[in-house]
mmCIF file of C-alpha atoms and ligand atoms in Angstrom:
data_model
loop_
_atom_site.group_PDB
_atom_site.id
_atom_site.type_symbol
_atom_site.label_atom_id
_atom_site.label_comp_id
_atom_site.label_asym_id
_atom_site.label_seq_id
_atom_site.Cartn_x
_atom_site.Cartn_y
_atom_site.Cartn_z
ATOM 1 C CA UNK B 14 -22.490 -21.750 -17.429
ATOM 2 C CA UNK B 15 -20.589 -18.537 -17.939
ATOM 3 C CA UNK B 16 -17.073 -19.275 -20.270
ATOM 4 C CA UNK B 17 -13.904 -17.819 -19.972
ATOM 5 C CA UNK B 18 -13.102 -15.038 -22.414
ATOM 6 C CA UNK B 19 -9.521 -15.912 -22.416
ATOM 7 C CA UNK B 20 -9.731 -20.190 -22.955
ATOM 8 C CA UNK B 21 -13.126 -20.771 -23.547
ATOM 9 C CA UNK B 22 -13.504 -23.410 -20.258
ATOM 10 C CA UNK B 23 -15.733 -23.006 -17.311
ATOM 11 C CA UNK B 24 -15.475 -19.217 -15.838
ATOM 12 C CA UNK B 25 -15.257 -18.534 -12.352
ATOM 13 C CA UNK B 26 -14.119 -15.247 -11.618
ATOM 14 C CA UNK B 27 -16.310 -12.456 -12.831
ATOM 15 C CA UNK B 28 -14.161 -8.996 -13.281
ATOM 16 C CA UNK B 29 -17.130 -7.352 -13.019
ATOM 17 C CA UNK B 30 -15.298 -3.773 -14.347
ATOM 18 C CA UNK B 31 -14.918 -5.461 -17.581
ATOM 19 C CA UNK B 32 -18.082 -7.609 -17.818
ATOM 20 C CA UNK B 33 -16.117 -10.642 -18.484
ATOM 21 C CA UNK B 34 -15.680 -14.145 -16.612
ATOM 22 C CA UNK B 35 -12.404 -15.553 -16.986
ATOM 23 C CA UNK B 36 -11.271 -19.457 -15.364
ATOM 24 C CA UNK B 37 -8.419 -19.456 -12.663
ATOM 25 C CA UNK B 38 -5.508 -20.221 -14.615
ATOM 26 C CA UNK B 39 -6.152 -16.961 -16.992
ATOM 27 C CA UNK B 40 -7.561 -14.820 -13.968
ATOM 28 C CA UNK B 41 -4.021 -15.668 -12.485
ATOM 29 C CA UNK B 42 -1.873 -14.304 -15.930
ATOM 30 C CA UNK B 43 -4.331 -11.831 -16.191
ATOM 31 C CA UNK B 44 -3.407 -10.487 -12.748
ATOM 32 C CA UNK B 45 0.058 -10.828 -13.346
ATOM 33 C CA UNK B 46 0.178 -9.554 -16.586
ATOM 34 C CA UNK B 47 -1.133 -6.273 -15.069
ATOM 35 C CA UNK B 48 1.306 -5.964 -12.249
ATOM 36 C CA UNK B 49 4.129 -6.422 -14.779
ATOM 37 C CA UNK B 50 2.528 -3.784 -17.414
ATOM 38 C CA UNK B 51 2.195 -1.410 -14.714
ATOM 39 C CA UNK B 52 5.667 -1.652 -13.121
ATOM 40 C CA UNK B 53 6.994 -1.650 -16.834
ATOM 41 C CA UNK B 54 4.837 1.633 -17.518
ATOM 42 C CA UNK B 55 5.541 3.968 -14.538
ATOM 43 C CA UNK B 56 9.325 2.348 -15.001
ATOM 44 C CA UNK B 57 9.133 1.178 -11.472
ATOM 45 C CA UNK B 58 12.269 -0.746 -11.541
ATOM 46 C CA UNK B 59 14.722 1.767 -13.475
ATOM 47 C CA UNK B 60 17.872 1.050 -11.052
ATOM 48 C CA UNK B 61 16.317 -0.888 -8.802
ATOM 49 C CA UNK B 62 18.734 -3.951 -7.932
ATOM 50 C CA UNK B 63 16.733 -4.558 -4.842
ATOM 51 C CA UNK B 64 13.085 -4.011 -3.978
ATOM 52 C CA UNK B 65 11.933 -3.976 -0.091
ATOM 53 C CA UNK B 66 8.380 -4.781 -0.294
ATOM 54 C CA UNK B 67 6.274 -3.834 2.730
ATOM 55 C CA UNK B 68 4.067 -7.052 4.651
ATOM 56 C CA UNK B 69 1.461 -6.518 6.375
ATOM 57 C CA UNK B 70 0.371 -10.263 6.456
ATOM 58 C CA UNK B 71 -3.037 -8.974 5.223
ATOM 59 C CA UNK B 72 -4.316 -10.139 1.650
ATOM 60 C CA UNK B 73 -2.835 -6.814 -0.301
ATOM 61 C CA UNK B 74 0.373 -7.902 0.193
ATOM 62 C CA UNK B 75 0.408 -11.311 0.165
ATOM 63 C CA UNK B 76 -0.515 -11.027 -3.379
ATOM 64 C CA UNK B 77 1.850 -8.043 -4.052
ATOM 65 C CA UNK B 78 4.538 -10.234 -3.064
ATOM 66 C CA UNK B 79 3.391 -13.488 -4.746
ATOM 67 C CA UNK B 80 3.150 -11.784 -8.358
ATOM 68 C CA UNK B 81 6.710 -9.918 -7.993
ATOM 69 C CA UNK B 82 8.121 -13.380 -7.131
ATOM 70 C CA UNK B 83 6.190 -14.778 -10.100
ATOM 71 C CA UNK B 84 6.710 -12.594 -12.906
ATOM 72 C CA UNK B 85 10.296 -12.778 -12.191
ATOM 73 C CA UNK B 86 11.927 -9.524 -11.760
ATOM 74 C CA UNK B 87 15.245 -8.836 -12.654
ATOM 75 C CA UNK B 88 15.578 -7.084 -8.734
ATOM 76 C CA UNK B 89 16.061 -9.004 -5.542
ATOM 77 C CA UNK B 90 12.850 -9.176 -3.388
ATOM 78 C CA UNK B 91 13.396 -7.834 0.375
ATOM 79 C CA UNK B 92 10.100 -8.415 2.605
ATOM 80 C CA UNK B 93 10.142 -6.418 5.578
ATOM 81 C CA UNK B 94 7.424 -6.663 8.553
ATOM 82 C CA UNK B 95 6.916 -4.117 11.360
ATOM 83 C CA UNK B 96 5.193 -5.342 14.630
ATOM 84 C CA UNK B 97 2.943 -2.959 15.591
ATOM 85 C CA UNK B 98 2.730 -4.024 18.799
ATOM 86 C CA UNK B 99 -1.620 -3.894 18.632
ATOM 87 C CA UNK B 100 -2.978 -6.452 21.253
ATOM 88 C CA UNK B 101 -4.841 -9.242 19.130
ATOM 89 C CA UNK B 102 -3.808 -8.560 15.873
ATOM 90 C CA UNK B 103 -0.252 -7.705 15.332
ATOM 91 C CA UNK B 104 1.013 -10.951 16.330
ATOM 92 C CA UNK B 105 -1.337 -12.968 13.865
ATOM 93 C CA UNK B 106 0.003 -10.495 11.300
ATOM 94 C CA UNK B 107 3.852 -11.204 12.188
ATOM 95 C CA UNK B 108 2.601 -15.213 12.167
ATOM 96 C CA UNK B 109 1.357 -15.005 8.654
ATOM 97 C CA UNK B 110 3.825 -12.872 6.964
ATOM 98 C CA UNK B 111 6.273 -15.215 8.539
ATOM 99 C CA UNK B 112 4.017 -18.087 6.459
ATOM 100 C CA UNK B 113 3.769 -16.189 3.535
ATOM 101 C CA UNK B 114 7.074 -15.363 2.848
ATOM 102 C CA UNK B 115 8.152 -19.157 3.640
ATOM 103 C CA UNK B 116 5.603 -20.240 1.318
ATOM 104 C CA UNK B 117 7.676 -18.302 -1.485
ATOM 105 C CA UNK B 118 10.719 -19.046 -0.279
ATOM 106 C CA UNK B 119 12.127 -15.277 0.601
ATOM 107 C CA UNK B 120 13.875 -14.348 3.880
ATOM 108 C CA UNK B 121 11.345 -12.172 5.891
ATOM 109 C CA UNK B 122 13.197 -8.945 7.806
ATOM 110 C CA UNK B 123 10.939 -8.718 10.977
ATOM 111 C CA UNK B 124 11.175 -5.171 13.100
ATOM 112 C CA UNK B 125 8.915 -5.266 15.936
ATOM 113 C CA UNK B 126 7.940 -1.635 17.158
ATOM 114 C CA UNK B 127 8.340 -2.673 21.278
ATOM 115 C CA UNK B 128 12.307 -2.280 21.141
ATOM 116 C CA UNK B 129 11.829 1.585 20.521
ATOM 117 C CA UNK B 130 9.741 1.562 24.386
ATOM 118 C CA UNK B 131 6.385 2.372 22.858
ATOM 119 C CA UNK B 132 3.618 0.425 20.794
ATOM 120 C CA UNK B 133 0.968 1.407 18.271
ATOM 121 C CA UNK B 134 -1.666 -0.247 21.477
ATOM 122 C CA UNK B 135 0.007 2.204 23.234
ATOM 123 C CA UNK B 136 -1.431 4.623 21.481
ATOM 124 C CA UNK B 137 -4.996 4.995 22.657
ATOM 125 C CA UNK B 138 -4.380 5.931 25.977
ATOM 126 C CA UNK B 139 -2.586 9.221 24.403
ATOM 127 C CA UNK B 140 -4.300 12.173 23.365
ATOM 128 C CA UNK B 141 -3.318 10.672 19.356
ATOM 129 C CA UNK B 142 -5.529 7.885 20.429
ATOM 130 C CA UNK B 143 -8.530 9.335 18.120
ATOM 131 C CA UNK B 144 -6.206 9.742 15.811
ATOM 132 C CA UNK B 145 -4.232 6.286 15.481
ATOM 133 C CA UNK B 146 -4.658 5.905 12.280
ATOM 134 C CA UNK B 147 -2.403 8.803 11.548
ATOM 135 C CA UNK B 148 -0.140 8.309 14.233
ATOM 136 C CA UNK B 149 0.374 4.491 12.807
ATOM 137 C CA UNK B 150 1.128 5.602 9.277
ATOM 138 C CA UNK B 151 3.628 7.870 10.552
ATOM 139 C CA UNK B 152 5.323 5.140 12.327
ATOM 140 C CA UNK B 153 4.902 2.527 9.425
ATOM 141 C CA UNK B 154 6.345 4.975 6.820
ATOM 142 C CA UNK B 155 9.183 5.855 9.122
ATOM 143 C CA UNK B 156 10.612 1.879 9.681
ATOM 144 C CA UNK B 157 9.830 0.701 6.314
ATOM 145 C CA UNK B 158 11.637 3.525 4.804
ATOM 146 C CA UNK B 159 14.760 3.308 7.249
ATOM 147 C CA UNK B 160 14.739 -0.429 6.909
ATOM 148 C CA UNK B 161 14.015 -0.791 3.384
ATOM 149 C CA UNK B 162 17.289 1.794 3.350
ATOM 150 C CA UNK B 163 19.695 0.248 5.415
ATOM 151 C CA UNK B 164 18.727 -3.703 4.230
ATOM 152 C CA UNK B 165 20.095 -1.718 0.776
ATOM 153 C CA UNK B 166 17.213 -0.995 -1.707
ATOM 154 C CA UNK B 167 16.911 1.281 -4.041
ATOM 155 C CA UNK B 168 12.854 0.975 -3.731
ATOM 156 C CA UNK B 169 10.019 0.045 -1.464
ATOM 157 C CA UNK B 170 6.840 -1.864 -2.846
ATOM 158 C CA UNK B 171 4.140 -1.236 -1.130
ATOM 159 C CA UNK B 172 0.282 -3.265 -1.579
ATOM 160 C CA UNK B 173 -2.154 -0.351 -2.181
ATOM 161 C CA UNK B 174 -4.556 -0.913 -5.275
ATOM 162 C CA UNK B 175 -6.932 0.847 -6.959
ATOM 163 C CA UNK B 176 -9.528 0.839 -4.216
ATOM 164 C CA UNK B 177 -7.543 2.480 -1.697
ATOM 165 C CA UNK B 178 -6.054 4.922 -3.844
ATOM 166 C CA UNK B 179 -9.506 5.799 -5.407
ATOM 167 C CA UNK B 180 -10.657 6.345 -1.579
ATOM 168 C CA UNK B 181 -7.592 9.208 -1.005
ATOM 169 C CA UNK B 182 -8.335 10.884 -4.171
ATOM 170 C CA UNK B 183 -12.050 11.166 -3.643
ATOM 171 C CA UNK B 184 -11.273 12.851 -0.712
ATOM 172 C CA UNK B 185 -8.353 15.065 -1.947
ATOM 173 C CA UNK B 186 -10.501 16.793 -4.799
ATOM 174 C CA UNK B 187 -13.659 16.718 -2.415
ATOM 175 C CA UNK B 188 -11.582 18.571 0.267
ATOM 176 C CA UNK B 189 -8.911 20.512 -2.529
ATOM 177 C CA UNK B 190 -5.988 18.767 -0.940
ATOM 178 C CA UNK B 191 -3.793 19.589 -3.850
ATOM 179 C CA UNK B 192 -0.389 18.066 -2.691
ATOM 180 C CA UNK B 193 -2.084 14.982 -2.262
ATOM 181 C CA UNK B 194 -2.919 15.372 -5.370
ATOM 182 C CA UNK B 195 0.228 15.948 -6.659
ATOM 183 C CA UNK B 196 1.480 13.530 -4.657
ATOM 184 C CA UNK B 197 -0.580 10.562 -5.508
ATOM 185 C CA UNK B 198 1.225 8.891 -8.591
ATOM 186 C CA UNK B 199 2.374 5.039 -9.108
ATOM 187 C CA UNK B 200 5.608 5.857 -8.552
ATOM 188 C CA UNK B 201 7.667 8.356 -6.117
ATOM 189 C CA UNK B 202 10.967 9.006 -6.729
ATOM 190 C CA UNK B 203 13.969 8.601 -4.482
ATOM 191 C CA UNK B 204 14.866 12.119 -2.247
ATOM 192 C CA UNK B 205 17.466 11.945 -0.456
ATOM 193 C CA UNK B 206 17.114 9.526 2.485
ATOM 194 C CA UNK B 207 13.932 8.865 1.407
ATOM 195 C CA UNK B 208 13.876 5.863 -0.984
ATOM 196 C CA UNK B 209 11.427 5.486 -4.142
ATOM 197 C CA UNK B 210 8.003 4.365 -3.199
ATOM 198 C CA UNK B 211 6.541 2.032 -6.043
ATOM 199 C CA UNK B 212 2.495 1.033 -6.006
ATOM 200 C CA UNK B 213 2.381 -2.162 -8.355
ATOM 201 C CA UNK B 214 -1.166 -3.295 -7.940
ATOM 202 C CA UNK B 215 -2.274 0.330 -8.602
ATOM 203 C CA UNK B 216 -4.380 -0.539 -11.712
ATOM 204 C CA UNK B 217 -6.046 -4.240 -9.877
ATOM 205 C CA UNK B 218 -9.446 -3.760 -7.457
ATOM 206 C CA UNK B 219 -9.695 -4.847 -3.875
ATOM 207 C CA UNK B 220 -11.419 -7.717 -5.245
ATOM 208 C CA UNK B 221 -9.248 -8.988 -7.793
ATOM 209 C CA UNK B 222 -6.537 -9.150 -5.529
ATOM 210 C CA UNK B 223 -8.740 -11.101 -2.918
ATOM 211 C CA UNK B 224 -9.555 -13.842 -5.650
ATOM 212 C CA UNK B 225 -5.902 -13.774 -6.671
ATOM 213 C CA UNK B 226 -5.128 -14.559 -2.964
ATOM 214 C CA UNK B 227 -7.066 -17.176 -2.189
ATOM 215 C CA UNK B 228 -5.962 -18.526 -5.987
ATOM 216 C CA UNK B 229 -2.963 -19.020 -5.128
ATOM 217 C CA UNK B 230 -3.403 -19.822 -1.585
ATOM 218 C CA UNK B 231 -1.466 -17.872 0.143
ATOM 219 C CA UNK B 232 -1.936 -17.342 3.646
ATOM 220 C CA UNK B 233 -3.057 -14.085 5.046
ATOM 221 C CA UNK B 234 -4.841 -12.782 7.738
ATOM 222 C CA UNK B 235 -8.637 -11.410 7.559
ATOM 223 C CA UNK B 236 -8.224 -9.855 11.056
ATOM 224 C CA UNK B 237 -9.621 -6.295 11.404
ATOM 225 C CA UNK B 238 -7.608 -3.966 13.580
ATOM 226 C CA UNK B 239 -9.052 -2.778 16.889
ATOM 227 C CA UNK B 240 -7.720 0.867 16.289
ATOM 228 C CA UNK B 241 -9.111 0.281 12.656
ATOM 229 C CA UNK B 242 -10.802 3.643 10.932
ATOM 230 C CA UNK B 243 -13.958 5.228 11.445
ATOM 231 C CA UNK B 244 -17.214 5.174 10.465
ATOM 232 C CA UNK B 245 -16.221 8.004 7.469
ATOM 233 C CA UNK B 246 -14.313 6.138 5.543
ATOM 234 C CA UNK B 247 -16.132 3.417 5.739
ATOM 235 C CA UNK B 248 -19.020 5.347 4.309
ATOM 236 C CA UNK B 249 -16.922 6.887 2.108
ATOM 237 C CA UNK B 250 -16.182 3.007 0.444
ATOM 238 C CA UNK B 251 -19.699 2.008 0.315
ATOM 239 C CA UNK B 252 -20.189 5.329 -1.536
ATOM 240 C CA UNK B 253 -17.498 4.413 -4.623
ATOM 241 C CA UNK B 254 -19.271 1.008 -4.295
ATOM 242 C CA UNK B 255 -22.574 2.267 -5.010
ATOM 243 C CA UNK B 256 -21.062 4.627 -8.104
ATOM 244 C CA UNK B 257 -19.206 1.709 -9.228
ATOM 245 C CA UNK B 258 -22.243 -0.550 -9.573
ATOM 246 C CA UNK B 259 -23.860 2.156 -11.033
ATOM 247 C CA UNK B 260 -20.532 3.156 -13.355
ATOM 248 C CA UNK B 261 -18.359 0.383 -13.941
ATOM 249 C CA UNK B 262 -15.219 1.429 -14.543
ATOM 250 C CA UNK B 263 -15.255 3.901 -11.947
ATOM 251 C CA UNK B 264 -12.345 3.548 -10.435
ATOM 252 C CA UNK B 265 -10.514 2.726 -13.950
ATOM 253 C CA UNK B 266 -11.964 6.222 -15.362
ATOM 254 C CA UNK B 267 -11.038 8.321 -11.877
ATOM 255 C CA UNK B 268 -7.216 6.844 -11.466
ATOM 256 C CA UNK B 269 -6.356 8.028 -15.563
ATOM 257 C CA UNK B 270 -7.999 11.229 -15.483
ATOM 258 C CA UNK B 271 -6.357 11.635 -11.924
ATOM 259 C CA UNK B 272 -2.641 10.594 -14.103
ATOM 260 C CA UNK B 273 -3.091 12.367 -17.476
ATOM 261 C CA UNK B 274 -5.340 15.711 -16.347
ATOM 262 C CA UNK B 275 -4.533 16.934 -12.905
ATOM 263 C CA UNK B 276 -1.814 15.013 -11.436
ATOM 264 C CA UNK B 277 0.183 16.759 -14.064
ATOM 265 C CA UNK B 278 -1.178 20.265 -13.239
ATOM 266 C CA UNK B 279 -0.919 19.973 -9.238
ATOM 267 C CA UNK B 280 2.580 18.662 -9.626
ATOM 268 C CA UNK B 281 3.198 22.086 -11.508
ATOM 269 C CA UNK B 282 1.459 24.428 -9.071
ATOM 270 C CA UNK B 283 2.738 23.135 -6.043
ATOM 271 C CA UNK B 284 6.362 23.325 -4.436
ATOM 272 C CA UNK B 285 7.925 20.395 -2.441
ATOM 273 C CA UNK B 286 9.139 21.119 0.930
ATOM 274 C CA UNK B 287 12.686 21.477 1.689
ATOM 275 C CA UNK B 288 13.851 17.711 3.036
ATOM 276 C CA UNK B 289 16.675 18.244 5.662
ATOM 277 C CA UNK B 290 17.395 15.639 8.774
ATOM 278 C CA UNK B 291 15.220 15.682 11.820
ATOM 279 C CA UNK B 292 17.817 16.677 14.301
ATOM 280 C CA UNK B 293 16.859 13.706 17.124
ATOM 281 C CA UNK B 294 16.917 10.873 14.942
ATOM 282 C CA UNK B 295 18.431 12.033 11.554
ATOM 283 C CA UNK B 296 16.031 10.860 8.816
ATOM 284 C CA UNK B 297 14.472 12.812 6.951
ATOM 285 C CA UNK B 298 11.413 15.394 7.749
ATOM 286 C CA UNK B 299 10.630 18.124 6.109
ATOM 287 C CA UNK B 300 10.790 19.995 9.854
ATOM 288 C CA UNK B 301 12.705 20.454 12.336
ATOM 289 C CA UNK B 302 11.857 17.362 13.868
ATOM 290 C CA UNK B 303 10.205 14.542 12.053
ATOM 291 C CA UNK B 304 6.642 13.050 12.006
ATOM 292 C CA UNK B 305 7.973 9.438 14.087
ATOM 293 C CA UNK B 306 10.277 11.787 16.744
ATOM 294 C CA UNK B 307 6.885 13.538 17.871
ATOM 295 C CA UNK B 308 4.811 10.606 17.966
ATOM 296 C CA UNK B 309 7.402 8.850 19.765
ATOM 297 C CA UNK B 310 7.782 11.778 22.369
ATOM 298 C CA UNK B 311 4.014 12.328 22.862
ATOM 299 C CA UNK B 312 3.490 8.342 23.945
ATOM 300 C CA UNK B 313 6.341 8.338 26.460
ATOM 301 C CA UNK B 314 5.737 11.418 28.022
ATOM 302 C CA UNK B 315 2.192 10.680 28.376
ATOM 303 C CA UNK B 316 3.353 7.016 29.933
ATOM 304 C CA UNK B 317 6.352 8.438 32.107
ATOM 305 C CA UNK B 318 3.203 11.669 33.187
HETATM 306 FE FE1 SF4 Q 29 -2.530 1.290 12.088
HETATM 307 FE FE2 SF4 Q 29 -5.020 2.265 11.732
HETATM 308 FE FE3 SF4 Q 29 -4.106 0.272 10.193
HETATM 309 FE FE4 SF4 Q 29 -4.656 -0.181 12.784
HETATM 310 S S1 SF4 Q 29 -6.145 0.400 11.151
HETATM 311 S S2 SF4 Q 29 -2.837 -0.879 11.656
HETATM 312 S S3 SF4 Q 29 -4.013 1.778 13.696
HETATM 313 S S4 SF4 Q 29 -3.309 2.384 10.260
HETATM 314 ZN ZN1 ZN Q 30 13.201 12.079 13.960
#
């Protein structure tokens, strides 16, 4: 029987990165212990008296959530939910974020996307229905940064780890899509309207944030959305899968080059646009009219047409 490298007693989670096995209750601080090393590290917190963090009620953030409640920050957690509005799934998302966040005890601010007129389901029927992905992220971006603004923090957490951003930087230096890679950092500061954007599980896999999940129990939802990505990225995973298995560490090796070699450089070499107000709605877009505005006007003209 494998033994914990931490305690010495039965292991049970292999992090497989590391070639070690490690037993629940030091899997658990181990997990933590990260989050708070990394939030400490890329000062994620600096003036932050309270920290929106974004629910999906998938298994990212449940455990996002869980270890910021855990490790005891000195800010004041805000969970916010947006409602999609996507036929089968956004409604067992909304029911376990709602379980989640009573689970930890936390106040949950829900905003469901139907009181604007349109829906993310909406969306296929539109000519952005191939791309809904897009559309979506424009619209989730939008509300949590708004909300996360007016419910008055200074910062919103959001769940992406080291899988997903491994996935966007494969294809920003495949593709040369240099203000992504400028972009793509642990933390964001604050500009303007737009509030700092903090990624605490960027250093933990896809997996270890899965077994930390189900660890602690924490309810989340394994539904897949209908509108879910293609067939590319999907590919795209199984390929940083395969070079992982082959490479451990990976992922590890790709995010630190990505934060001490170029990150540095792109940031350097490439100029931020100008932020001003979109002049419908008043947040902030780097155009005359933001991202959300056109969305929003492209899936009510095409359902008043
Ligand atoms: Fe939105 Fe795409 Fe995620 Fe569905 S899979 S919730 S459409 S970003
Ligand atoms: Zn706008």
């Amino acid at each position: 029987m494998k033994k914990c490298r931490h305690c010495g007693s039965g292991g049970e989670i292999k992090v497989s990165y590391a070639r070690i096995w490690l037993c629940k209750d030091c899997f658990t601080s181990f997990f933590e212990r990260k989050v708070k090393r990394t939030a400490e590290r890329h000062r994620m917190l600096k003036g932050v008296r309270r920290l929106a963090v974004a629910i999906s009620g998938g298994k990212d953030s449940a455990a996002l959530l869980a270890a910021l409640k855990r490790i005891k920050l000195d800010a004041d957690l805000t969970p916010i939910h947006i409602n999609l509005g996507i036929p089968g799934h956004s409604s067992e998302c909304e029911r376990k974020a709602r379980e989640l966040t009573s689970l930890l005890d936390l106040e949950l601010h829900v905003f469901k996307l139907e009181k604007e007129g349109f829906t993310i389901g909406m969306l296929g029927e539109t000519r952005l229905g191939r791309r809904a992905c897009a559309a979506c992220s424009t619209v989730k971006r939008y509300w949590l940064n708004k909300l996360a603004r007016e419910l008055g923090a200074q910062a919103l957490a959001t769940g992406h780890h080291l899988d997903d951003t491994v996935e966007v930087l494969f294809n920003a230096y495949l593709t040369g899509d240099l203000e992504t890679i400028a972009r793509l950092r642990p933390a964001l500061p604050a500009r303007g309207k737009l509030i700092a954007r903090v990624k605490p599980l960027i250093s933990l896999t896809s997996q270890e944030t899965l077994e930390y999940a189900r660890i602690l129990g924490l309810p989340f939802t394994s539904s897949k959305c209908p509108l879910g990505r293609g067939s590319r990225s999907l590919r795209r995973r199984k390929l940083i899968d395969k070079i992982s298995d082959e490479i451990p560490g990976f992922r590890h090796t790709l995010l630190s080059t990505h934060l001490r070699v170029f990150q540095p450089i792109a940031e350097e070499h490439t100029e931020l646009a100008d932020l001003r107000e979109c002049k419908l709605c008043g947040e902030p877009s780097s155009q005359e009219v933001c991202g959300y505005c056109k969305v929003k006007s492209a899936i009510k003209g095409h359902l008043a047409s």
